[in-house]
CSV table of C-alpha atoms in Angstrom, one decimal:
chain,number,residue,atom,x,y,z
A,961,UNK,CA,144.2,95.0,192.7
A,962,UNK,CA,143.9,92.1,190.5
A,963,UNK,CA,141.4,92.1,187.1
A,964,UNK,CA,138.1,90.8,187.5
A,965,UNK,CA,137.0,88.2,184.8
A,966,UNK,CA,133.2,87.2,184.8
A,967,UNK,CA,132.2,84.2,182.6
A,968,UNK,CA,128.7,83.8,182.2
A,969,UNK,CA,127.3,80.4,181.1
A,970,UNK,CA,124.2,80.4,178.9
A,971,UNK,CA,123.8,76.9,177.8
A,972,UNK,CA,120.6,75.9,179.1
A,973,UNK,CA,122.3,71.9,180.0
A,974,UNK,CA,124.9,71.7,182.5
A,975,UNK,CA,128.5,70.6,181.6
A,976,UNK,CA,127.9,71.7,178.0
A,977,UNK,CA,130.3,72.3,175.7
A,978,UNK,CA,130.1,76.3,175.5
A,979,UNK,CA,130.1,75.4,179.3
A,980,UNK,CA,133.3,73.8,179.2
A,981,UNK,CA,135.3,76.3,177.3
A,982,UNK,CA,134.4,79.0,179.1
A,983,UNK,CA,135.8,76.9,182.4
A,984,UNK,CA,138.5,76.6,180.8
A,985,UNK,CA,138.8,80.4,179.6
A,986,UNK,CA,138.2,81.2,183.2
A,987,UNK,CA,141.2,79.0,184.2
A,988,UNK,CA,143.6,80.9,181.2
A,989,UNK,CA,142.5,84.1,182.9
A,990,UNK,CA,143.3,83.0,186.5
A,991,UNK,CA,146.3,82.1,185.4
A,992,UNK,CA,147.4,85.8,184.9
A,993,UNK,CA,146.9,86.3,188.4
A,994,UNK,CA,143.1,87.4,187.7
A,995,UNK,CA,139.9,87.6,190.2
A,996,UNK,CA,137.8,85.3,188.3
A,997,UNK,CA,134.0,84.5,189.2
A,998,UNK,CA,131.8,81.7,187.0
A,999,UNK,CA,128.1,81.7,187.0
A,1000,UNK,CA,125.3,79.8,185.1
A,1001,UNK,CA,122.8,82.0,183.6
A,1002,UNK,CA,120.1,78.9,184.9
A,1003,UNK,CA,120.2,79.9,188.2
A,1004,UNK,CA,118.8,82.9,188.1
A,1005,UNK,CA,115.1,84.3,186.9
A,1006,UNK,CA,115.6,86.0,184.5
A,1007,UNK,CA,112.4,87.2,182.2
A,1008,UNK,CA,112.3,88.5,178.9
A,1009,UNK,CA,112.3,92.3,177.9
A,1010,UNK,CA,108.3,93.9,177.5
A,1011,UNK,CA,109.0,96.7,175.4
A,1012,UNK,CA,107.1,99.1,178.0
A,1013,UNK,CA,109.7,101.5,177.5
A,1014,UNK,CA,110.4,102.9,180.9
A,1015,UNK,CA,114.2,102.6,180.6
A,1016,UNK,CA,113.4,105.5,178.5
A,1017,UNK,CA,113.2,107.8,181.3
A,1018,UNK,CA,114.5,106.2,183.6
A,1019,UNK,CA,117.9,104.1,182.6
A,1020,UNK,CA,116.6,101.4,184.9
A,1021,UNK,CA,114.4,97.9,183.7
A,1022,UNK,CA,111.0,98.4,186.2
A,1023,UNK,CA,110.5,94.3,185.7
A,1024,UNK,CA,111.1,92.7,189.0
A,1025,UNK,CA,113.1,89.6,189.2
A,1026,UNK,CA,117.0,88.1,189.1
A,1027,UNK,CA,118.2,90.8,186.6
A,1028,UNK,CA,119.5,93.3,188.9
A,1029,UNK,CA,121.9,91.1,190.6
A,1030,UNK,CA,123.1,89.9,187.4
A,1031,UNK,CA,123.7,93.4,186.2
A,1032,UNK,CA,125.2,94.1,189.5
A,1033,UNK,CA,128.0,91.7,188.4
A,1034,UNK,CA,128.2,93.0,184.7
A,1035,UNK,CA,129.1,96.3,186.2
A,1036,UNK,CA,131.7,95.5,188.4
A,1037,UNK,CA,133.8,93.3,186.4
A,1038,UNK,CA,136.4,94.5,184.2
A,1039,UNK,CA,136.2,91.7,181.8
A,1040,UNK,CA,133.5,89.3,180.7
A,1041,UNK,CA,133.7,85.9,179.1
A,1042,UNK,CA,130.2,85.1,177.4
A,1043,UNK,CA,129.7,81.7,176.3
A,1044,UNK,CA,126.8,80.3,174.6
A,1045,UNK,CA,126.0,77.3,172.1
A,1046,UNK,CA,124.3,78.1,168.7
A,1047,UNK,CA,120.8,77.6,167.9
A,1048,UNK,CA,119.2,78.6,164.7
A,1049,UNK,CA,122.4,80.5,163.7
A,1050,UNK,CA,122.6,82.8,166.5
A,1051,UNK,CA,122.4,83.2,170.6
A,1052,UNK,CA,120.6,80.0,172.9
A,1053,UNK,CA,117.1,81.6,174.2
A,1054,UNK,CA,119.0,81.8,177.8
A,1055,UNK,CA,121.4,84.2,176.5
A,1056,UNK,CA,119.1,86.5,174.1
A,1057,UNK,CA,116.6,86.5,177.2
A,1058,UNK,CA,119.9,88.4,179.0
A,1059,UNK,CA,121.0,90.3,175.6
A,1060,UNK,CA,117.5,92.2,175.6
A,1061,UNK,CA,117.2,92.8,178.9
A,1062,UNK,CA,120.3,94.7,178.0
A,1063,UNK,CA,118.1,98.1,176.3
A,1064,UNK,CA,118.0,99.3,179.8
A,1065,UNK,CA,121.4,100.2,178.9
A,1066,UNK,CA,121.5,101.2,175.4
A,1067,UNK,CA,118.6,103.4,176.6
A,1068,UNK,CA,120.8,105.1,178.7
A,1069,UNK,CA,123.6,105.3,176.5
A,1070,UNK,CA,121.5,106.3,173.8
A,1071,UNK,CA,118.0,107.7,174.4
A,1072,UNK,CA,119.4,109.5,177.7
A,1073,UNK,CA,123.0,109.8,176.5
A,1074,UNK,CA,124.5,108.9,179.7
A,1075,UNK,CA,127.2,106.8,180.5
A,1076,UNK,CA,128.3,104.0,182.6
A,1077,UNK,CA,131.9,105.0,183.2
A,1078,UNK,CA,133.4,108.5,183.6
A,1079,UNK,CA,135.7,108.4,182.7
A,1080,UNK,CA,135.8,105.0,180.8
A,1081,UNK,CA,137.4,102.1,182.4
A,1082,UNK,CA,139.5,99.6,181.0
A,1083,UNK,CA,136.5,96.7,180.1
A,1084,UNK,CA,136.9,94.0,177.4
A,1085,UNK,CA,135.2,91.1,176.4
A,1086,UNK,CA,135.0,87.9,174.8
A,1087,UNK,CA,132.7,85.6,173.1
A,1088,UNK,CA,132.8,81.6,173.3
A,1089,UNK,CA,129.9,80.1,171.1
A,1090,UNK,CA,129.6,76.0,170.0
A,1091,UNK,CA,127.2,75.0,167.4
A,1092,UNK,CA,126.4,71.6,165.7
A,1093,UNK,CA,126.2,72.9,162.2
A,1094,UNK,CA,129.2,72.6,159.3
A,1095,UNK,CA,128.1,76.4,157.9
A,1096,UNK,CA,130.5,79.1,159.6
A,1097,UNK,CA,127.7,81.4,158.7
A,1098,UNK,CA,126.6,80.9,162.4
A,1099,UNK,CA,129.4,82.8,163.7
A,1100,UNK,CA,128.6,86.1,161.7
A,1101,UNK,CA,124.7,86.5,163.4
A,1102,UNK,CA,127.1,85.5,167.2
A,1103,UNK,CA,129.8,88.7,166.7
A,1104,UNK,CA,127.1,91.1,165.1
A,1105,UNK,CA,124.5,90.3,168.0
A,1106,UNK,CA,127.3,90.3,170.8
A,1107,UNK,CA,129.3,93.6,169.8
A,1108,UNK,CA,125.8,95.3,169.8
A,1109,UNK,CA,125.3,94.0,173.4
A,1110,UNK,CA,129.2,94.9,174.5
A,1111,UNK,CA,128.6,98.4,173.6
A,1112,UNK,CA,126.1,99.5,175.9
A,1113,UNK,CA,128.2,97.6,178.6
A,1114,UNK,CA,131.6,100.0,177.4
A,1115,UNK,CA,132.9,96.4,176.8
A,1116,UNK,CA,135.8,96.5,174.0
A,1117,UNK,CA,135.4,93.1,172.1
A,1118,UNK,CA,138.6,91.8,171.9
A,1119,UNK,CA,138.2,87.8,171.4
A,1120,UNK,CA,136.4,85.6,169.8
A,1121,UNK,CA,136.0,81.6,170.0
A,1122,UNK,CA,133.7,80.0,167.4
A,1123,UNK,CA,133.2,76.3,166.9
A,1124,UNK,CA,131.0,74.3,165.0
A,1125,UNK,CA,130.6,70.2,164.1
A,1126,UNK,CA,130.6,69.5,168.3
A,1127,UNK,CA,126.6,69.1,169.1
A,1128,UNK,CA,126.9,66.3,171.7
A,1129,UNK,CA,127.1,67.1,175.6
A,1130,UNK,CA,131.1,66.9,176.4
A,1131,UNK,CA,131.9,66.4,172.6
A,1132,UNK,CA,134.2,69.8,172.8
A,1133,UNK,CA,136.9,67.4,175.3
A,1134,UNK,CA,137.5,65.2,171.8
A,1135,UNK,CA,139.1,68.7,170.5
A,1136,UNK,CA,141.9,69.4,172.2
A,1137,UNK,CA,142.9,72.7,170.0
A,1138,UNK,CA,139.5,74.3,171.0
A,1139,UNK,CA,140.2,73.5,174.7
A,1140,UNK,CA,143.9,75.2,174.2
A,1141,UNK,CA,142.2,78.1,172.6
A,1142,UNK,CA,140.0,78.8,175.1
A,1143,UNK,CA,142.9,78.6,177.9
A,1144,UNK,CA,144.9,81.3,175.7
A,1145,UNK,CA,142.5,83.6,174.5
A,1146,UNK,CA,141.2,83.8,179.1
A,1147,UNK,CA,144.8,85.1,179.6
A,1148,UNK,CA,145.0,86.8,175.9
A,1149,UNK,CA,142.1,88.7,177.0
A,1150,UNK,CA,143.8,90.3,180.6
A,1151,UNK,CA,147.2,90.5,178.9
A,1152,UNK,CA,146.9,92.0,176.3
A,1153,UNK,CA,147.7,95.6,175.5
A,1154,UNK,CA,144.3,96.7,173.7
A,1155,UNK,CA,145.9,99.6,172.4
A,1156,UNK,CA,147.8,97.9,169.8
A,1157,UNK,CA,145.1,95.4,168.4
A,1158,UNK,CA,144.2,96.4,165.2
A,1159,UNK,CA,141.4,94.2,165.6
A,1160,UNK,CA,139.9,91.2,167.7
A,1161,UNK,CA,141.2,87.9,167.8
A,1162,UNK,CA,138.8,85.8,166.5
A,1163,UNK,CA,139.5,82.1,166.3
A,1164,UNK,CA,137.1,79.7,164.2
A,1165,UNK,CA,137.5,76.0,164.9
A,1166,UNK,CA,135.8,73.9,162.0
């Protein structure tokens, strides 16, 4: 059976520039021979995390709306390509809206000490995130906020592409090393053998 390669959109404008790496990601991935499945976080209703604490007992979010399905997905793939632009030095709203809907899962992992997988399957991810800013500070608060949320998931972060100085809609086309980046790290990320990376690859684009 072939991999399966989720890339999740969380730009909140369509054809975005996070949007249009992670397209092309997606398309470096297929071409491994991959299963590959693109969806935008916007079409889906998703609501932000209450803090009432029931995944505390139960492992499972009690709010009712689009989450499930999307979770659905997260749990079936084995790889996941996460793209999101920058905003105030870290995550959009769209994707940190997803990201703490996520401590159903780190209460399992951690306040039930269960786990998803057992025994653990082969699950990696990546992270594409765009920001306007010159500062590469912007990156650091993207790969500390995005390993916490892989780790729940039993995600292995593997990849990493970080650009900054592209803030207009379809700027990210005028950088043509960003858009070959993105192609190699979708396949890098299927073909890789994890077992010998002494570390992600993390590519910063300034």
């Amino acid at each position: 059976m072939s991999v399966k390669v989720l890339g999740i959109s969380t730009s909140p404008r369509t054809g975005g520039n996070s949007d249009i790496l992670l397209l092309r990601a997606l398309e470096g991935a297929e071409s491994t021979g991959a299963q590959i499945e693109y969806i935008r976080l916007t079409d889906y209703k998703i609501g932000p995390c209450i803090e009432c604490n029931a995944c505390y007992t139960t492992g499972r979010c009690k709010l009712e709306d689009d989450y499930p399905q999307l979770l659905e997905k997260l749990l079936d793939t084995d790889h996941l390509i996460f793209a999101t632009p920058i905003f105030y030095m870290t995550v959009c709203a769209q994707a940190k809206m997803l990201i703490d809907r996520g401590q159903c899962l780190w209460a399992r992992k951690y306040v039930l000490k269960k786990q998803l997988f057992n025994p653990e399957r082969d699950r990696r991810a990546m992270v594409i995130a765009v920001g306007g800013s010159k500062s590469t500070k912007q990156f650091d608060s993207i790969r500390r906020t995005m390993k916490a949320y892989f780790d729940p998931l039993q995600m292995q972060y593997i990849a990493g592409l970080f650009v900054n100085k592209v803030d207009e809609s379809g700027d990210i086309k005028k950088h043509p090393s960003a858009l070959d980046e993105a192609f190699r790290l979708g396949s890098l990320m299927v073909t890789t053998d994890v077992l010998s990376m002494q570390k992600p690859v993390d590519i910063e684009l300034t």
